[in-house]
Each structure stands twice: as structure tokens, then as C-alpha cells.
Short mmCIF file of C-alpha atoms in Angstrom, two decimals:
data_model
loop_
_atom_site.label_atom_id
_atom_site.label_comp_id
_atom_site.label_asym_id
_atom_site.label_seq_id
_atom_site.Cartn_x
_atom_site.Cartn_y
_atom_site.Cartn_z
CA MET A 1 44.84 19.93 7.75
CA SER A 2 42.42 20.85 5.04
CA ARG A 3 39.49 20.95 7.39
CA LYS A 4 37.55 24.14 7.81
CA ARG A 5 38.54 26.04 10.94
CA ILE A 6 35.76 26.53 13.41
CA SER A 7 35.22 29.87 15.05
CA PHE A 8 36.34 30.51 18.59
CA ARG A 9 32.74 31.08 19.62
CA ALA A 10 31.68 27.62 18.44
CA GLU A 11 34.59 26.13 20.34
CA LEU A 12 33.93 28.00 23.57
CA PRO A 13 31.55 25.47 25.20
CA LEU A 14 34.14 22.73 24.74
CA LEU A 15 36.90 24.88 26.23
CA VAL A 16 34.79 25.88 29.23
CA TRP A 17 33.93 22.24 29.85
CA LEU A 18 37.61 21.24 29.70
CA VAL A 19 38.54 24.00 32.16
CA VAL A 20 35.78 22.88 34.56
CA ILE A 21 37.12 19.31 34.46
CA TRP A 22 40.65 20.62 35.01
CA GLY A 23 39.55 22.59 38.07
CA ALA A 24 37.48 19.72 39.42
CA LEU A 25 40.31 17.23 39.11
CA TRP A 26 42.80 19.58 40.80
CA ARG A 27 40.13 20.51 43.34
CA ASP A 28 41.36 24.04 42.90
CA PHE A 29 39.35 26.83 41.29
CA SER A 30 41.84 29.63 41.98
CA PRO A 31 42.32 32.04 39.05
CA GLY A 32 45.93 30.97 38.41
CA ASN A 33 45.00 27.32 38.09
CA LEU A 34 42.04 28.12 35.84
CA VAL A 35 44.15 30.26 33.51
CA PHE A 36 46.71 27.49 33.21
CA GLY A 37 43.89 25.02 32.60
CA ALA A 38 42.48 27.27 29.87
CA LEU A 39 45.90 27.37 28.23
CA ILE A 40 46.09 23.58 28.23
CA ALA A 41 42.50 23.35 26.97
CA VAL A 42 43.32 25.54 23.98
CA VAL A 43 46.45 23.49 23.19
CA VAL A 44 44.55 20.20 23.52
CA ALA A 45 41.72 21.48 21.32
CA ARG A 46 44.25 22.52 18.68
CA ILE A 47 46.25 19.28 18.67
CA PHE A 48 43.49 16.71 19.12
CA TYR A 49 41.18 18.23 16.58
CA LEU A 50 37.67 16.80 16.50
CA PRO A 51 34.90 17.55 14.07
CA PRO A 52 32.93 20.38 15.65
CA VAL A 53 29.55 19.68 17.18
CA GLU A 54 27.07 21.77 15.28
CA LEU A 55 25.34 23.74 17.97
CA SER A 56 22.31 25.76 17.05
CA GLY A 57 23.64 28.91 18.68
CA ARG A 58 20.84 29.29 21.17
CA PHE A 59 20.38 27.81 24.61
CA ASN A 60 17.41 28.66 26.77
CA VAL A 61 18.46 28.39 30.41
CA LEU A 62 14.96 29.24 31.68
CA ARG A 63 13.60 26.15 29.95
CA ALA A 64 16.66 23.99 30.71
CA ILE A 65 16.31 24.21 34.49
CA PRO A 66 12.70 22.95 34.74
CA PHE A 67 13.57 20.34 32.11
CA ALA A 68 16.43 19.08 34.30
CA VAL A 69 14.14 18.91 37.34
CA VAL A 70 11.42 17.06 35.42
CA PHE A 71 14.07 14.75 33.97
CA LEU A 72 15.37 13.86 37.42
CA GLY A 73 11.81 13.27 38.62
CA LYS A 74 11.14 10.98 35.66
CA VAL A 75 14.35 9.04 36.31
CA VAL A 76 13.27 8.49 39.92
CA ALA A 77 9.74 7.41 38.96
CA ALA A 78 10.94 5.17 36.13
CA SER A 79 13.62 3.55 38.29
CA PHE A 80 10.91 2.23 40.56
CA GLN A 81 8.79 1.29 37.55
CA VAL A 82 11.64 -0.91 36.31
CA MET A 83 12.16 -2.40 39.75
CA TYR A 84 8.52 -3.46 39.97
CA PRO A 85 8.51 -5.81 36.94
CA ALA A 86 12.00 -6.98 37.89
CA ILE A 87 10.75 -8.23 41.23
CA PHE A 88 7.12 -9.16 40.60
CA ARG A 89 6.79 -10.02 36.92
CA GLY A 90 10.25 -11.33 36.13
CA PRO A 91 10.33 -13.85 33.29
CA SER A 92 6.84 -13.03 32.01
CA VAL A 93 7.57 -9.39 31.17
CA THR A 94 6.38 -8.22 27.75
CA ASN A 95 8.38 -5.75 25.68
CA ALA A 96 8.12 -4.02 22.34
CA VAL A 97 10.35 -2.44 19.74
CA VAL A 98 8.73 0.82 18.70
CA ALA A 99 9.65 3.04 15.76
CA VAL A 100 9.53 6.72 16.66
CA PRO A 101 9.99 9.24 13.87
CA LEU A 102 11.54 12.48 15.09
CA ARG A 103 10.88 15.97 13.78
CA SER A 104 14.44 17.22 13.73
CA HIS A 105 17.09 15.94 11.36
CA SER A 106 20.06 17.49 13.11
CA ASP A 107 22.50 15.02 14.61
CA LEU A 108 22.63 16.98 17.83
CA MET A 109 18.89 16.78 18.47
CA VAL A 110 18.68 13.09 17.59
CA THR A 111 21.62 12.32 19.87
CA ALA A 112 20.27 14.44 22.73
CA THR A 113 16.81 12.89 22.47
CA GLY A 114 18.30 9.41 22.33
CA HIS A 115 20.41 10.10 25.39
CA VAL A 116 17.58 11.48 27.47
CA ILE A 117 15.30 8.62 26.48
CA SER A 118 17.98 6.03 27.20
CA LEU A 119 18.67 7.52 30.61
CA ILE A 120 15.05 7.27 31.65
CA PRO A 121 14.74 3.63 32.73
CA GLY A 122 12.51 1.35 30.71
CA SER A 123 13.53 2.43 27.23
CA LEU A 124 16.62 1.63 25.19
CA ILE A 125 17.66 2.68 21.71
CA VAL A 126 18.11 -0.40 19.55
CA GLU A 127 18.71 1.25 16.22
CA VAL A 128 18.95 4.72 14.73
CA ASP A 129 18.03 5.46 11.15
CA ARG A 130 19.87 8.66 10.43
CA SER A 131 18.44 9.25 6.96
CA THR A 132 14.85 9.41 8.20
CA SER A 133 15.84 10.34 11.76
CA THR A 134 13.85 7.51 13.24
CA LEU A 135 14.65 5.95 16.59
CA TYR A 136 13.84 2.30 17.21
CA ILE A 137 13.23 1.99 20.91
CA HIS A 138 13.01 -1.16 22.98
CA GLY A 139 10.54 -0.52 25.75
CA LEU A 140 10.32 -2.60 28.88
CA ASN A 141 6.89 -3.71 30.04
CA VAL A 142 5.07 -2.43 26.94
CA ARG A 143 2.06 -4.68 26.58
CA ASP A 144 -0.38 -3.23 24.06
CA GLN A 145 -1.07 -0.48 21.56
CA SER A 146 -1.90 2.11 24.21
CA ASP A 147 1.47 1.54 25.91
CA ILE A 148 3.17 1.89 22.54
CA ALA A 149 1.36 5.13 21.85
CA LYS A 150 2.35 6.40 25.30
CA LEU A 151 6.02 5.58 24.71
CA ARG A 152 5.96 7.25 21.29
CA LYS A 153 4.31 10.36 22.66
CA GLU A 154 6.81 10.58 25.49
CA VAL A 155 9.76 10.42 23.11
CA GLN A 156 8.30 13.07 20.83
CA ASP A 157 7.45 15.31 23.77
CA THR A 158 11.00 14.96 25.04
CA GLU A 159 12.28 15.98 21.64
CA ALA A 160 9.94 18.96 21.63
CA SER A 161 11.24 20.22 24.96
CA LEU A 162 14.84 19.71 23.82
CA ILE A 163 14.10 21.73 20.69
CA ARG A 164 12.70 24.46 22.89
CA ILE A 165 15.93 24.45 24.92
CA MET A 166 18.55 24.29 22.20
CA GLY A 167 16.97 23.73 18.80
CA THR A 168 17.49 26.09 15.92
CA ARG A 169 15.05 28.92 15.24
CA ALA A 170 13.59 27.03 12.29
CA GLU A 171 12.89 23.97 14.43
CA VAL A 172 11.21 26.06 17.12
CA ASP A 173 9.06 27.78 14.51
CA ALA A 174 8.06 24.41 13.07
CA LEU A 175 7.09 23.30 16.54
CA GLN A 176 5.04 26.44 17.03
CA ALA A 177 3.29 25.83 13.71
CA GLU A 178 2.42 22.34 14.89
CA GLY A 179 0.23 23.94 17.51
CA TRP A 180 2.34 23.55 20.58
CA PRO A 181 1.30 26.16 23.11
CA ALA A 182 4.20 28.46 23.89
CA MET A 183 4.24 27.89 27.61
CA ARG A 184 4.07 24.23 28.25
CA GLY A 185 5.86 22.35 31.03
CA ALA A 186 9.16 20.80 30.02
CA GLY A 187 8.98 17.15 29.20
CA SER A 188 5.34 16.57 30.03
CA MET B 1 28.99 9.97 60.57
CA THR B 2 29.52 11.56 63.93
CA PRO B 3 28.32 9.78 67.05
CA ASN B 4 25.96 11.74 69.31
CA ALA B 5 25.32 14.26 66.54
CA THR B 6 23.02 17.13 67.31
CA GLY B 7 21.12 19.71 65.32
CA ALA B 8 22.19 20.18 61.72
CA ASP B 9 24.66 17.31 61.91
CA ALA B 10 21.92 14.89 62.89
CA VAL B 11 19.74 16.03 59.99
CA ILE B 12 22.61 15.68 57.50
CA ASP B 13 23.42 12.22 58.86
CA ALA B 14 19.80 11.13 58.53
CA VAL B 15 19.53 12.41 54.96
CA THR B 16 22.82 10.70 54.09
CA ALA B 17 21.56 7.43 55.50
CA VAL B 18 18.37 7.60 53.46
CA LEU B 19 20.28 8.46 50.26
CA LEU B 20 22.76 5.62 50.76
CA ILE B 21 20.06 3.05 51.48
CA VAL B 22 17.88 4.03 48.51
CA GLY B 23 20.98 4.12 46.28
CA ALA B 24 21.94 0.63 47.43
CA LEU B 25 18.36 -0.54 46.84
CA MET B 26 18.68 0.62 43.23
CA SER B 27 21.71 -1.62 42.79
CA LEU B 28 19.81 -4.47 44.43
CA GLY B 29 16.96 -3.92 41.97
CA ALA B 30 19.45 -4.09 39.11
CA ALA B 31 20.82 -7.39 40.41
CA ILE B 32 17.33 -8.86 40.78
CA GLY B 33 16.44 -7.70 37.28
CA LEU B 34 19.55 -9.32 35.84
CA LEU B 35 18.55 -12.61 37.43
CA ARG B 36 14.84 -12.54 36.65
CA PHE B 37 14.45 -11.00 33.22
CA PRO B 38 14.13 -13.48 30.35
CA ASP B 39 16.17 -12.03 27.49
CA LEU B 40 19.21 -9.91 26.74
CA MET B 41 17.44 -6.66 26.07
CA SER B 42 15.26 -6.58 29.15
CA ARG B 43 18.37 -7.43 31.15
CA MET B 44 20.06 -4.43 29.58
CA HIS B 45 17.39 -2.24 31.13
CA ALA B 46 18.11 -3.64 34.55
CA ALA B 47 21.88 -3.56 34.10
CA THR B 48 22.27 0.03 32.98
CA LYS B 49 19.42 2.18 34.17
CA PRO B 50 19.05 1.93 37.95
CA GLN B 51 22.66 3.05 38.33
CA VAL B 52 21.81 6.46 36.93
CA LEU B 53 19.72 7.14 40.00
CA GLY B 54 21.66 4.85 42.34
CA LEU B 55 24.97 6.51 41.61
CA PHE B 56 23.39 9.96 41.90
CA LEU B 57 22.07 9.16 45.38
CA VAL B 58 25.34 7.64 46.59
CA LEU B 59 27.37 10.56 45.23
CA ALA B 60 24.98 13.03 46.87
CA ALA B 61 25.41 11.19 50.16
CA MET B 62 29.18 11.42 49.78
CA GLY B 63 28.95 15.12 49.07
CA LEU B 64 26.88 15.66 52.20
CA GLN B 65 29.29 13.77 54.39
CA MET B 66 32.53 15.27 53.09
CA ARG B 67 31.50 18.83 54.10
CA GLU B 68 33.97 20.30 51.62
CA TRP B 69 32.86 22.40 48.70
CA TRP B 70 35.57 21.15 46.35
CA VAL B 71 34.16 17.65 46.31
CA TRP B 72 30.95 18.72 44.56
CA PRO B 73 32.52 19.51 41.17
CA ILE B 74 34.26 16.12 41.09
CA LEU B 75 31.05 14.31 41.99
CA ALA B 76 29.15 16.27 39.34
CA VAL B 77 31.75 15.43 36.70
CA ALA B 78 31.66 11.75 37.71
CA TRP B 79 27.88 11.69 37.35
CA ILE B 80 27.89 13.57 34.04
CA PHE B 81 30.36 11.10 32.56
CA GLN B 82 28.10 8.31 33.73
CA LEU B 83 25.17 10.04 31.99
CA LEU B 84 27.17 10.35 28.79
CA THR B 85 28.44 6.78 28.68
CA VAL B 86 25.48 4.72 29.94
CA PRO B 87 23.19 5.28 26.94
CA VAL B 88 26.01 4.57 24.50
CA SER B 89 26.94 1.27 26.11
CA ALA B 90 23.28 0.27 26.41
CA HIS B 91 22.69 1.14 22.77
CA MET B 92 25.74 -0.78 21.55
CA VAL B 93 24.83 -3.94 23.45
CA GLY B 94 21.17 -3.67 22.53
CA ARG B 95 21.99 -3.12 18.87
CA ALA B 96 24.47 -5.98 18.77
CA GLY B 97 21.94 -8.18 20.55
CA TYR B 98 19.22 -7.34 18.05
CA ARG B 99 21.47 -7.85 15.05
CA THR B 100 22.76 -11.18 16.25
CA LYS B 101 19.15 -12.33 16.84
CA HIS B 102 19.50 -12.55 20.60
CA ARG B 103 15.88 -11.71 21.09
CA HIS B 104 12.72 -13.53 21.85
CA PRO B 105 10.00 -12.47 19.42
CA GLU B 106 7.36 -14.18 21.54
CA LEU B 107 8.13 -11.72 24.34
CA LEU B 108 7.56 -8.67 22.15
CA SER B 109 4.09 -7.21 21.83
CA ALA B 110 5.24 -5.32 18.73
CA ASP B 111 8.40 -5.18 16.65
CA GLU B 112 8.39 -2.27 14.24
CA LEU B 113 12.04 -2.70 13.35
CA GLU B 114 11.71 -6.22 11.97
CA ALA B 115 9.87 -5.19 8.79
CA VAL B 116 12.47 -2.50 8.10
CA VAL B 117 15.30 -4.96 8.61
CA LEU B 118 13.69 -7.50 6.29
CA ARG B 119 13.15 -4.87 3.61
CA ALA B 120 16.73 -3.62 3.94
CA ALA B 121 18.00 -7.19 3.78
CA GLY B 122 15.96 -7.78 0.62
CA GLU B 123 17.35 -4.63 -0.99
CA ARG B 124 20.86 -5.59 0.05
CA ALA B 125 20.48 -9.04 -1.48
CA ALA B 126 19.15 -7.56 -4.71
CA GLU B 127 22.05 -5.07 -4.83
CA LYS B 128 24.55 -7.83 -4.21
CA ALA B 129 23.11 -9.95 -6.99
CA GLN B 130 23.23 -6.98 -9.34
CA GLU B 131 26.80 -6.15 -8.35
CA ALA B 132 27.87 -9.73 -8.81
CA ASP B 133 26.31 -9.71 -12.27
CA SER B 134 28.01 -6.51 -13.35
CA ALA B 135 31.35 -7.46 -11.78
CA MET B 136 31.45 -10.80 -13.52
CA PRO B 137 32.86 -9.79 -16.91
CA ARG B 138 35.56 -7.56 -15.43
CA ASN B 139 38.60 -9.14 -13.91
CA GLY B 140 40.25 -8.35 -10.60
CA ASN B 141 38.83 -5.95 -8.04
CA GLY B 142 35.18 -6.71 -8.55
CA GLY B 143 34.70 -8.06 -5.04
CA ARG B 144 36.31 -5.11 -3.31
CA ASN B 145 33.71 -2.45 -3.19
CA GLY B 146 30.81 -4.69 -2.33
CA ARG B 147 31.85 -4.94 1.28
CA ASN B 148 31.70 -1.47 2.73
CA ALA B 149 28.25 -0.65 1.44
CA GLY B 150 26.52 -1.26 4.73
CA ALA B 151 29.20 -0.01 7.11
CA ASP B 152 27.30 2.94 8.50
CA GLY B 153 23.93 2.71 6.88
CA GLY B 154 20.57 2.39 8.49
CA PRO B 155 19.14 -0.77 9.93
CA SER B 156 20.66 -3.87 8.50
CA ALA B 157 20.28 -7.48 9.29
#
């Protein structure tokens, strides 16, 4: 194992997550069970060693909660927006593949943005260009240039709110320099 | 569901019913979309996305009916795993569909990936020709390293 060891602090989120799954599956959150689960989590993390996810080291809970609420609201709204063309437009639906350049070049931000965008119905990642950090998104019911611009803006706004939640300092500063007002609603 | 429920029970039962029905409607919408949409990628939208909300509503209804606190962590974990896996599967199918030309260009109002793919394909062809030229004089393993060039690169045809 020539790989660089990662610090315990960087590994902590993974361990906590494993312990939560352990407790959930046993349906038992008593201290004894959790301690045993933590022991197993450490052993599993040592044996099945994965490349560490490079977290930025900051996570803003105050921004994460409204983001989660807005996200759920968007999923609800978009679910019905997908149902409408499914039922009424059907075969004559018009789509588009849109290239959206992202600000951040970190794998974590690109993955997180892609996930959030994929989970909101009506958009699907077709291709990712990692070198330029560009997402190619297939959008359902995208008819003209204004729809394309709307989709692109939504993706970039989503990325901006994700940067505010868990981006690195440098990314947040870049966002600030871009003229984003400090207090802006998550995801909108 | 308890028959002749009163008070809080009746409210919980009513909320559960609404959640279950809307959740089922989401699945119905997905089925209709699968039938009605014209090409692979719009079908992908219908096949993967409504379940995110549909499953959430059905799981919430289950949580309300079980009346046990321990069921919530399991339901949350089930939903989170769905959230983690749905985009990946949708992306893999969509990407494979695009690369194997399972798309209908006449249904797209814009395709900003096509130009990139064509350019990458052109570059690839030029590289290949060059490699073939330079590998010619040498004997043996000339054909070996040409293959893995595009394994994890950007868009490719």
C-alpha cells in the first residue's frame, strides 16, 4: 500500500455514515450497538480502502437546510412538469442537448451539481467533460433559445448554491467577485 | 389503517392516503411517459425521475403508518440510496444511448454536444493516422498502445 494515508478527520464523514447505516439496519441506536458499529466501520474502511473524496473542509448547515427544502420543492414541481408532456404532448415533445460550463473544477462540485440536476426531473446528464468541467445536459421539453438559456441558468445557479454550502474558500470568493449578493435564496 | 379512527389517527390516515395516491400517480406518469415518448432519452426522463418523488411519498406514508421511530432511519437510508443511484443509472443509459446514435436529431431543438463529438472524432482520426504512420517501421507492439487512448477521455464518438 503505497498510497498516501488520509487523516482521520477527512475519513470521519464516511465513518459516521457507515455507523448510521449500521444502526438503521439493526433498528437499534443504543450506545453499545453504535460502538460496535463504529468498530466495524473502522475495520471496513481500513480493509476496503477507497481513494478519499476530497472534501473542501467546510459545510454550511444554515445554507444546506433551505437548499434541501427548495430542492424538494423543485422535484415536486418538475415531476408534474414531466408528467404534463408525457400525457398531453407525447410523441411530439422537443428536446435539446445543452452544454453548460461550470465554474468549479473540483470533482466533488461537478458530481454534486450533476446529481442535483439529474434528480430534478426534466434534465439528464449525457456527457461530462472533466478537463473543461462542462456538463452536457439533455433537457426534456426544451423548445427554443429562451428555454435553453433558462436551463443553463438553472444549472449554474444550482452550482452556485452548492459552492456556498460546501465549496472551498477560493470558490466562494470567486463567486463573491462575480457579483453574487451574499444573501440569496438557495437554488433560485 | 384503523377503522373508525378518530382525532389524530384520522388525520394521519388521511395524510397517508393522499401520499400513497400521489406516489402511485407518479409511477403511473412514468408508465405513460415510457409509452408515449418518442426516443430513448426522453423515455429515460420518464423512467427514472418520477420515482424520486414517488418513492419519497410512499416511504413517508409507510413511516406515518408504522408509528415506530426506528423505521424512519431505514426509510431515509432507502431514499438516499435511491438518490445516489438514480442519476448514475440515468447518465449511463443516456450516455450509451447518445454514443450508439440512439437519438433523433429532428426532435432536438439544439445539440451542443454534436460539434464537440465531431471535432473529437476528427482529432482521434488524425491521431490514429499519425500513430499508424509512426508505428509502421517498427515491428511488433505498434498496435498496442493505440487502443486505450480514449478510455476515460472527454466526449468521444
